[in-house]
PDB file of C-alpha atoms in Angstrom:
ATOM      1  CA  ASP T   1     134.367 100.148-123.033  1.00  0.00           C
ATOM      2  CA  ALA T   2     131.579 102.432-124.354  1.00  0.00           C
ATOM      3  CA  LYS T   3     130.415 105.407-122.234  1.00  0.00           C
ATOM      4  CA  THR T   4     128.135 107.574-123.827  1.00  0.00           C
ATOM      5  CA  THR T   5     127.036 111.203-123.523  1.00  0.00           C
ATOM      6  CA  GLN T   6     123.809 112.832-124.754  1.00  0.00           C
ATOM      7  CA  PRO T   7     122.260 116.517-124.465  1.00  0.00           C
ATOM      8  CA  THR T   8     119.842 116.652-121.562  1.00  0.00           C
ATOM      9  CA  SER T   9     117.041 117.703-123.672  1.00  0.00           C
ATOM     10  CA  MET T  10     115.703 118.772-127.074  1.00  0.00           C
ATOM     11  CA  ASP T  11     112.747 119.970-128.881  1.00  0.00           C
ATOM     12  CA  CYS T  12     111.287 119.304-131.967  1.00  0.00           C
ATOM     13  CA  ALA T  13     107.947 120.309-133.967  1.00  0.00           C
ATOM     14  CA  GLU T  14     105.520 117.846-134.679  1.00  0.00           C
ATOM     15  CA  GLY T  15     105.901 116.502-138.568  1.00  0.00           C
ATOM     16  CA  ARG T  16     109.654 117.543-138.614  1.00  0.00           C
ATOM     17  CA  ALA T  17     112.528 115.376-138.330  1.00  0.00           C
ATOM     18  CA  ALA T  18     113.677 114.813-134.565  1.00  0.00           C
ATOM     19  CA  ASN T  19     117.588 114.161-134.884  1.00  0.00           C
ATOM     20  CA  LEU T  20     119.157 113.044-131.616  1.00  0.00           C
ATOM     21  CA  PRO T  21     123.043 112.787-131.044  1.00  0.00           C
ATOM     22  CA  CYS T  22     125.164 110.829-129.050  1.00  0.00           C
ATOM     23  CA  ASN T  23     128.989 110.541-128.441  1.00  0.00           C
ATOM     24  CA  HIS T  24     130.556 107.073-127.643  1.00  0.00           C
ATOM     25  CA  SER T  25     134.119 107.881-128.070  1.00  0.00           C
ATOM     26  CA  THR T  26     135.353 105.285-126.106  1.00  0.00           C
ATOM     27  CA  ILE T  27     133.429 102.083-127.734  1.00  0.00           C
ATOM     28  CA  SER T  28     135.545  99.379-129.212  1.00  0.00           C
ATOM     29  CA  GLY T  29     135.256  97.682-132.642  1.00  0.00           C
ATOM     30  CA  ASN T  30     132.808  95.064-131.503  1.00  0.00           C
ATOM     31  CA  GLU T  31     130.420  97.065-129.182  1.00  0.00           C
ATOM     32  CA  TYR T  32     127.144  97.706-130.615  1.00  0.00           C
ATOM     33  CA  VAL T  33     125.325 101.043-130.079  1.00  0.00           C
ATOM     34  CA  TYR T  34     121.824 100.793-128.375  1.00  0.00           C
ATOM     35  CA  TRP T  35     118.993 103.050-128.450  1.00  0.00           C
ATOM     36  CA  TYR T  36     115.827 103.081-126.086  1.00  0.00           C
ATOM     37  CA  ARG T  37     113.069 105.058-125.368  1.00  0.00           C
ATOM     38  CA  GLN T  38     111.097 105.418-122.267  1.00  0.00           C
ATOM     39  CA  ILE T  39     107.531 107.078-122.151  1.00  0.00           C
ATOM     40  CA  HIS T  40     106.788 108.516-118.343  1.00  0.00           C
ATOM     41  CA  SER T  41     106.513 105.680-115.711  1.00  0.00           C
ATOM     42  CA  GLN T  42     106.730 102.876-118.422  1.00  0.00           C
ATOM     43  CA  GLY T  43     109.436 100.640-118.920  1.00  0.00           C
ATOM     44  CA  PRO T  44     112.295 101.399-121.554  1.00  0.00           C
ATOM     45  CA  GLN T  45     111.412 100.332-125.218  1.00  0.00           C
ATOM     46  CA  TYR T  46     113.893  99.100-127.569  1.00  0.00           C
ATOM     47  CA  ILE T  47     114.173 101.016-130.827  1.00  0.00           C
ATOM     48  CA  ILE T  48     117.163 100.272-132.770  1.00  0.00           C
ATOM     49  CA  HIS T  49     121.043  99.074-132.540  1.00  0.00           C
ATOM     50  CA  GLY T  50     123.735  99.275-135.030  1.00  0.00           C
ATOM     51  CA  LEU T  51     127.863  98.200-135.133  1.00  0.00           C
ATOM     52  CA  LYS T  52     128.944 100.489-137.760  1.00  0.00           C
ATOM     53  CA  ASN T  53     126.390 100.390-140.746  1.00  0.00           C
ATOM     54  CA  ASN T  54     123.584 102.820-140.774  1.00  0.00           C
ATOM     55  CA  GLU T  55     120.226 100.655-139.775  1.00  0.00           C
ATOM     56  CA  THR T  56     116.571 101.414-140.296  1.00  0.00           C
ATOM     57  CA  ASN T  57     113.482 100.004-139.193  1.00  0.00           C
ATOM     58  CA  GLU T  58     110.005 100.780-138.653  1.00  0.00           C
ATOM     59  CA  MET T  59     110.600 103.235-135.685  1.00  0.00           C
ATOM     60  CA  ALA T  60     113.951 104.912-136.617  1.00  0.00           C
ATOM     61  CA  SER T  61     117.108 105.469-138.357  1.00  0.00           C
ATOM     62  CA  LEU T  62     120.523 105.319-136.776  1.00  0.00           C
ATOM     63  CA  ILE T  63     123.358 106.843-138.415  1.00  0.00           C
ATOM     64  CA  ILE T  64     127.008 105.933-137.309  1.00  0.00           C
ATOM     65  CA  THR T  65     129.905 107.978-137.991  1.00  0.00           C
ATOM     66  CA  GLU T  66     132.758 106.057-139.643  1.00  0.00           C
ATOM     67  CA  ASP T  67     135.224 106.428-136.832  1.00  0.00           C
ATOM     68  CA  ARG T  68     132.305 105.280-134.405  1.00  0.00           C
ATOM     69  CA  LYS T  69     132.773 107.704-132.118  1.00  0.00           C
ATOM     70  CA  SER T  70     129.185 109.245-132.119  1.00  0.00           C
ATOM     71  CA  SER T  71     125.857 108.301-133.622  1.00  0.00           C
ATOM     72  CA  THR T  72     122.416 109.941-134.262  1.00  0.00           C
ATOM     73  CA  LEU T  73     119.106 108.667-133.976  1.00  0.00           C
ATOM     74  CA  ILE T  74     116.706 109.953-136.655  1.00  0.00           C
ATOM     75  CA  LEU T  75     112.686 109.974-135.936  1.00  0.00           C
ATOM     76  CA  PRO T  76     111.732 110.898-139.741  1.00  0.00           C
ATOM     77  CA  HIS T  77     108.355 112.475-138.593  1.00  0.00           C
ATOM     78  CA  ALA T  78     107.963 113.134-135.082  1.00  0.00           C
ATOM     79  CA  THR T  79     104.599 112.775-133.328  1.00  0.00           C
ATOM     80  CA  LEU T  80     103.476 113.795-129.953  1.00  0.00           C
ATOM     81  CA  ARG T  81     103.630 110.555-129.043  1.00  0.00           C
ATOM     82  CA  ASP T  82     107.403 110.662-129.501  1.00  0.00           C
ATOM     83  CA  THR T  83     107.637 112.400-126.655  1.00  0.00           C
ATOM     84  CA  ALA T  84     109.842 110.610-124.084  1.00  0.00           C
ATOM     85  CA  VAL T  85     113.213 110.071-123.057  1.00  0.00           C
ATOM     86  CA  TYR T  86     115.852 108.485-125.259  1.00  0.00           C
ATOM     87  CA  TYR T  87     118.835 106.521-124.049  1.00  0.00           C
ATOM     88  CA  CYS T  88     121.939 105.577-126.104  1.00  0.00           C
ATOM     89  CA  ILE T  89     123.873 103.030-124.472  1.00  0.00           C
ATOM     90  CA  GLY T  90     126.753 100.314-125.042  1.00  0.00           C
ATOM     91  CA  PRO T  91     127.830  97.329-123.217  1.00  0.00           C
ATOM     92  CA  GLU T  92     130.357  98.413-120.203  1.00  0.00           C
ATOM     93  CA  GLY T  93     132.736  96.263-118.226  1.00  0.00           C
ATOM     94  CA  SER T  94     133.901  92.566-119.099  1.00  0.00           C
ATOM     95  CA  GLN T  95     130.442  90.924-118.474  1.00  0.00           C
ATOM     96  CA  GLY T  96     128.712  93.324-120.928  1.00  0.00           C
ATOM     97  CA  ASN T  97     126.221  94.712-118.528  1.00  0.00           C
ATOM     98  CA  LEU T  98     124.186  97.601-120.290  1.00  0.00           C
ATOM     99  CA  ILE T  99     124.397 101.251-118.539  1.00  0.00           C
ATOM    100  CA  PHE T 100     121.817 103.506-118.961  1.00  0.00           C
ATOM    101  CA  GLY T 101     122.733 107.319-118.421  1.00  0.00           C
ATOM    102  CA  LYS T 102     120.296 110.211-117.945  1.00  0.00           C
ATOM    103  CA  GLY T 103     119.414 110.358-121.696  1.00  0.00           C
ATOM    104  CA  THR T 104     117.811 113.211-124.054  1.00  0.00           C
ATOM    105  CA  LYS T 105     114.411 114.083-123.091  1.00  0.00           C
ATOM    106  CA  LEU T 106     112.878 114.863-126.294  1.00  0.00           C
ATOM    107  CA  SER T 107     109.721 117.070-126.354  1.00  0.00           C
ATOM    108  CA  VAL T 108     107.615 117.349-129.469  1.00  0.00           C
ATOM    109  CA  LYS T 109     105.596 120.160-129.827  1.00  0.00           C
ATOM    110  CA  PRO T 110     102.374 121.015-132.010  1.00  0.00           C
TER     111      PRO T 110
ATOM    112  CA  ASP P   1     102.763  85.903-125.572  1.00  0.00           C
ATOM    113  CA  GLY P   2     106.272  86.076-123.931  1.00  0.00           C
ATOM    114  CA  GLY P   3     107.477  88.987-122.158  1.00  0.00           C
ATOM    115  CA  ILE P   4     108.530  89.938-118.386  1.00  0.00           C
ATOM    116  CA  THR P   5     106.076  90.083-115.454  1.00  0.00           C
ATOM    117  CA  GLN P   6     107.166  92.252-112.557  1.00  0.00           C
ATOM    118  CA  SER P   7     105.280  92.161-109.540  1.00  0.00           C
ATOM    119  CA  PRO P   8     103.605  94.124-107.374  1.00  0.00           C
ATOM    120  CA  LYS P   9     103.159  97.146-109.573  1.00  0.00           C
ATOM    121  CA  TYR P  10     102.969  99.218-106.556  1.00  0.00           C
ATOM    122  CA  LEU P  11     104.128  98.543-102.899  1.00  0.00           C
ATOM    123  CA  PHE P  12     104.300 100.336 -99.660  1.00  0.00           C
ATOM    124  CA  ARG P  13     106.203  99.645 -96.896  1.00  0.00           C
ATOM    125  CA  LYS P  14     107.169 100.735 -93.163  1.00  0.00           C
ATOM    126  CA  GLU P  15     110.719 101.717 -92.739  1.00  0.00           C
ATOM    127  CA  GLY P  16     113.068  99.231 -91.369  1.00  0.00           C
ATOM    128  CA  GLN P  17     111.183  95.919 -93.390  1.00  0.00           C
ATOM    129  CA  ASN P  18     112.671  94.011 -95.981  1.00  0.00           C
ATOM    130  CA  VAL P  19     110.853  93.884 -99.286  1.00  0.00           C
ATOM    131  CA  THR P  20     110.853  91.307-102.027  1.00  0.00           C
ATOM    132  CA  LEU P  21     110.361  92.506-105.651  1.00  0.00           C
ATOM    133  CA  SER P  22     109.374  89.296-108.319  1.00  0.00           C
ATOM    134  CA  CYS P  23     110.351  89.286-111.684  1.00  0.00           C
ATOM    135  CA  GLU P  24     109.956  86.185-114.329  1.00  0.00           C
ATOM    136  CA  GLN P  25     110.446  85.800-117.640  1.00  0.00           C
ATOM    137  CA  ASN P  26     108.971  83.314-120.470  1.00  0.00           C
ATOM    138  CA  LEU P  27     111.428  84.346-123.059  1.00  0.00           C
ATOM    139  CA  ASN P  28     114.034  81.670-122.617  1.00  0.00           C
ATOM    140  CA  HIS P  29     116.646  84.514-121.818  1.00  0.00           C
ATOM    141  CA  ASP P  30     119.760  83.771-120.305  1.00  0.00           C
ATOM    142  CA  ALA P  31     120.541  87.325-118.495  1.00  0.00           C
ATOM    143  CA  MET P  32     118.450  89.444-116.321  1.00  0.00           C
ATOM    144  CA  TYR P  33     118.967  92.832-114.776  1.00  0.00           C
ATOM    145  CA  TRP P  34     117.492  94.801-112.126  1.00  0.00           C
ATOM    146  CA  TYR P  35     117.789  98.697-112.324  1.00  0.00           C
ATOM    147  CA  ARG P  36     116.913 101.466-110.317  1.00  0.00           C
ATOM    148  CA  GLN P  37     115.355 104.879-111.328  1.00  0.00           C
ATOM    149  CA  ASP P  38     114.626 107.734-109.152  1.00  0.00           C
ATOM    150  CA  PRO P  39     112.657 110.707-110.356  1.00  0.00           C
ATOM    151  CA  GLY P  40     114.358 112.613-113.539  1.00  0.00           C
ATOM    152  CA  GLN P  41     117.046 110.371-113.516  1.00  0.00           C
ATOM    153  CA  GLY P  42     118.052 107.757-115.794  1.00  0.00           C
ATOM    154  CA  LEU P  43     118.384 103.938-114.771  1.00  0.00           C
ATOM    155  CA  ARG P  44     121.074 102.418-112.449  1.00  0.00           C
ATOM    156  CA  LEU P  45     122.179  98.999-112.648  1.00  0.00           C
ATOM    157  CA  ILE P  46     121.952  97.046-109.174  1.00  0.00           C
ATOM    158  CA  TYR P  47     122.667  93.609-110.094  1.00  0.00           C
ATOM    159  CA  TYR P  48     122.294  91.464-113.047  1.00  0.00           C
ATOM    160  CA  SER P  49     122.801  87.626-113.751  1.00  0.00           C
ATOM    161  CA  GLN P  50     124.080  86.276-116.762  1.00  0.00           C
ATOM    162  CA  ILE P  51     123.115  82.310-115.797  1.00  0.00           C
ATOM    163  CA  VAL P  52     121.509  80.802-113.232  1.00  0.00           C
ATOM    164  CA  ASN P  53     123.037  80.438-109.692  1.00  0.00           C
ATOM    165  CA  ASP P  54     125.552  83.304-111.048  1.00  0.00           C
ATOM    166  CA  PHE P  55     125.082  87.073-110.255  1.00  0.00           C
ATOM    167  CA  GLN P  56     127.042  90.194-110.226  1.00  0.00           C
ATOM    168  CA  LYS P  57     127.085  93.317-108.492  1.00  0.00           C
ATOM    169  CA  GLY P  58     126.121  96.693-110.338  1.00  0.00           C
ATOM    170  CA  ASP P  59     126.708 100.176-109.745  1.00  0.00           C
ATOM    171  CA  ILE P  60     124.506 100.608-106.531  1.00  0.00           C
ATOM    172  CA  ALA P  61     124.168  96.871-105.153  1.00  0.00           C
ATOM    173  CA  GLU P  62     124.447  98.029-101.359  1.00  0.00           C
ATOM    174  CA  GLY P  63     121.100  97.676 -99.684  1.00  0.00           C
ATOM    175  CA  TYR P  64     119.866  95.086-102.227  1.00  0.00           C
ATOM    176  CA  SER P  65     120.326  91.283-102.439  1.00  0.00           C
ATOM    177  CA  VAL P  66     119.220  88.758-105.562  1.00  0.00           C
ATOM    178  CA  SER P  67     118.864  85.084-106.231  1.00  0.00           C
ATOM    179  CA  ARG P  68     119.028  83.240-109.365  1.00  0.00           C
ATOM    180  CA  GLU P  69     117.797  79.602-108.547  1.00  0.00           C
ATOM    181  CA  LYS P  70     115.793  79.483-111.951  1.00  0.00           C
ATOM    182  CA  LYS P  71     116.737  80.815-115.171  1.00  0.00           C
ATOM    183  CA  GLU P  72     113.040  82.509-115.510  1.00  0.00           C
ATOM    184  CA  SER P  73     113.109  84.151-112.312  1.00  0.00           C
ATOM    185  CA  PHE P  74     115.390  86.976-110.663  1.00  0.00           C
ATOM    186  CA  PRO P  75     113.979  88.263-107.459  1.00  0.00           C
ATOM    187  CA  LEU P  76     115.318  91.249-105.920  1.00  0.00           C
ATOM    188  CA  THR P  77     114.943  92.038-102.034  1.00  0.00           C
ATOM    189  CA  VAL P  78     115.248  95.403-100.700  1.00  0.00           C
ATOM    190  CA  THR P  79     116.750  95.081 -97.471  1.00  0.00           C
ATOM    191  CA  SER P  80     116.580  97.452 -94.232  1.00  0.00           C
ATOM    192  CA  ALA P  81     120.109  98.399 -95.173  1.00  0.00           C
ATOM    193  CA  GLN P  82     118.892 100.488 -98.150  1.00  0.00           C
ATOM    194  CA  LYS P  83     118.950 103.923 -96.926  1.00  0.00           C
ATOM    195  CA  ASN P  84     116.596 105.460 -99.698  1.00  0.00           C
ATOM    196  CA  PRO P  85     114.621 102.591-101.134  1.00  0.00           C
ATOM    197  CA  THR P  86     111.761 104.665-102.501  1.00  0.00           C
ATOM    198  CA  ALA P  87     112.248 104.460-106.263  1.00  0.00           C
ATOM    199  CA  PHE P  88     111.016 102.771-109.162  1.00  0.00           C
ATOM    200  CA  TYR P  89     112.609  99.383-109.947  1.00  0.00           C
ATOM    201  CA  LEU P  90     112.717  97.546-113.456  1.00  0.00           C
ATOM    202  CA  CYS P  91     113.561  94.026-114.294  1.00  0.00           C
ATOM    203  CA  ALA P  92     114.919  93.277-117.741  1.00  0.00           C
ATOM    204  CA  SER P  93     116.186  90.398-119.810  1.00  0.00           C
ATOM    205  CA  ILE P  94     118.351  89.851-122.729  1.00  0.00           C
ATOM    206  CA  ARG P  95     119.231  86.661-125.044  1.00  0.00           C
ATOM    207  CA  GLY P  96     122.684  85.246-124.809  1.00  0.00           C
ATOM    208  CA  THR P  97     125.144  86.163-122.113  1.00  0.00           C
ATOM    209  CA  GLY P  98     127.048  89.170-124.101  1.00  0.00           C
ATOM    210  CA  ALA P  99     124.761  91.742-123.940  1.00  0.00           C
ATOM    211  CA  THR P 100     124.323  91.920-127.258  1.00  0.00           C
ATOM    212  CA  GLY P 101     120.742  92.326-128.739  1.00  0.00           C
ATOM    213  CA  GLU P 102     117.284  93.755-127.627  1.00  0.00           C
ATOM    214  CA  LEU P 103     116.663  94.015-123.666  1.00  0.00           C
ATOM    215  CA  PHE P 104     112.917  93.351-122.670  1.00  0.00           C
ATOM    216  CA  PHE P 105     111.867  95.343-120.031  1.00  0.00           C
ATOM    217  CA  GLY P 106     109.001  94.404-117.108  1.00  0.00           C
ATOM    218  CA  GLU P 107     106.147  97.088-116.239  1.00  0.00           C
ATOM    219  CA  GLY P 108     108.410  98.268-112.976  1.00  0.00           C
ATOM    220  CA  SER P 109     107.884  98.022-109.783  1.00  0.00           C
ATOM    221  CA  ARG P 110     107.048 101.516-107.613  1.00  0.00           C
ATOM    222  CA  LEU P 111     108.289 100.861-104.047  1.00  0.00           C
ATOM    223  CA  THR P 112     107.105 103.685-101.304  1.00  0.00           C
ATOM    224  CA  VAL P 113     108.711 103.297 -97.828  1.00  0.00           C
ATOM    225  CA  LEU P 114     106.745 105.393 -95.328  1.00  0.00           C
TER     226      LEU P 114
END
């Protein structure tokens, strides 16, 4: 089962890369790691997910360590609109129910 | 366009009344979820359903009930047994039953109990 831990908050300067870490030391071999973000009072938005290879899409990059015990979400050029709570999650339980923790509150500052 | 629709967006109720929140999806997704979010907190799982006519309790199911009579609908009832029902409620769905892939969320329903 994949239980995840993330820092409570992080700051990033506008235009710089935001690197958000996540530990998932209990993840099993066939469990994906997912990243979502939530802007205040809206439903969470999917960002990216991966299994063991690094992934990139138009929103972000996901770097997963070789042992799969941790990953980093990278927003290459953070903007003020990237200010949000970022959740790293993995399926838990035999039914694969997705569990969200408190996430990391990212504040992008001018 | 396909998506998840939650209604109502805002709801006020008196203490002791049951309240039903609607969640409808036209994505043809198999699994649906209900989460609760309190101010400054993460999402906590209330109930989830992998297929029609089947659902499972999440971490905080007490005081809530659900039904899944149709694939596209997963209503949540907040009963009078729920001690602190004031919260932001989010419904989500995902294709397949193994919880792999992208979760789609509705815009949420904010319930305030007076």
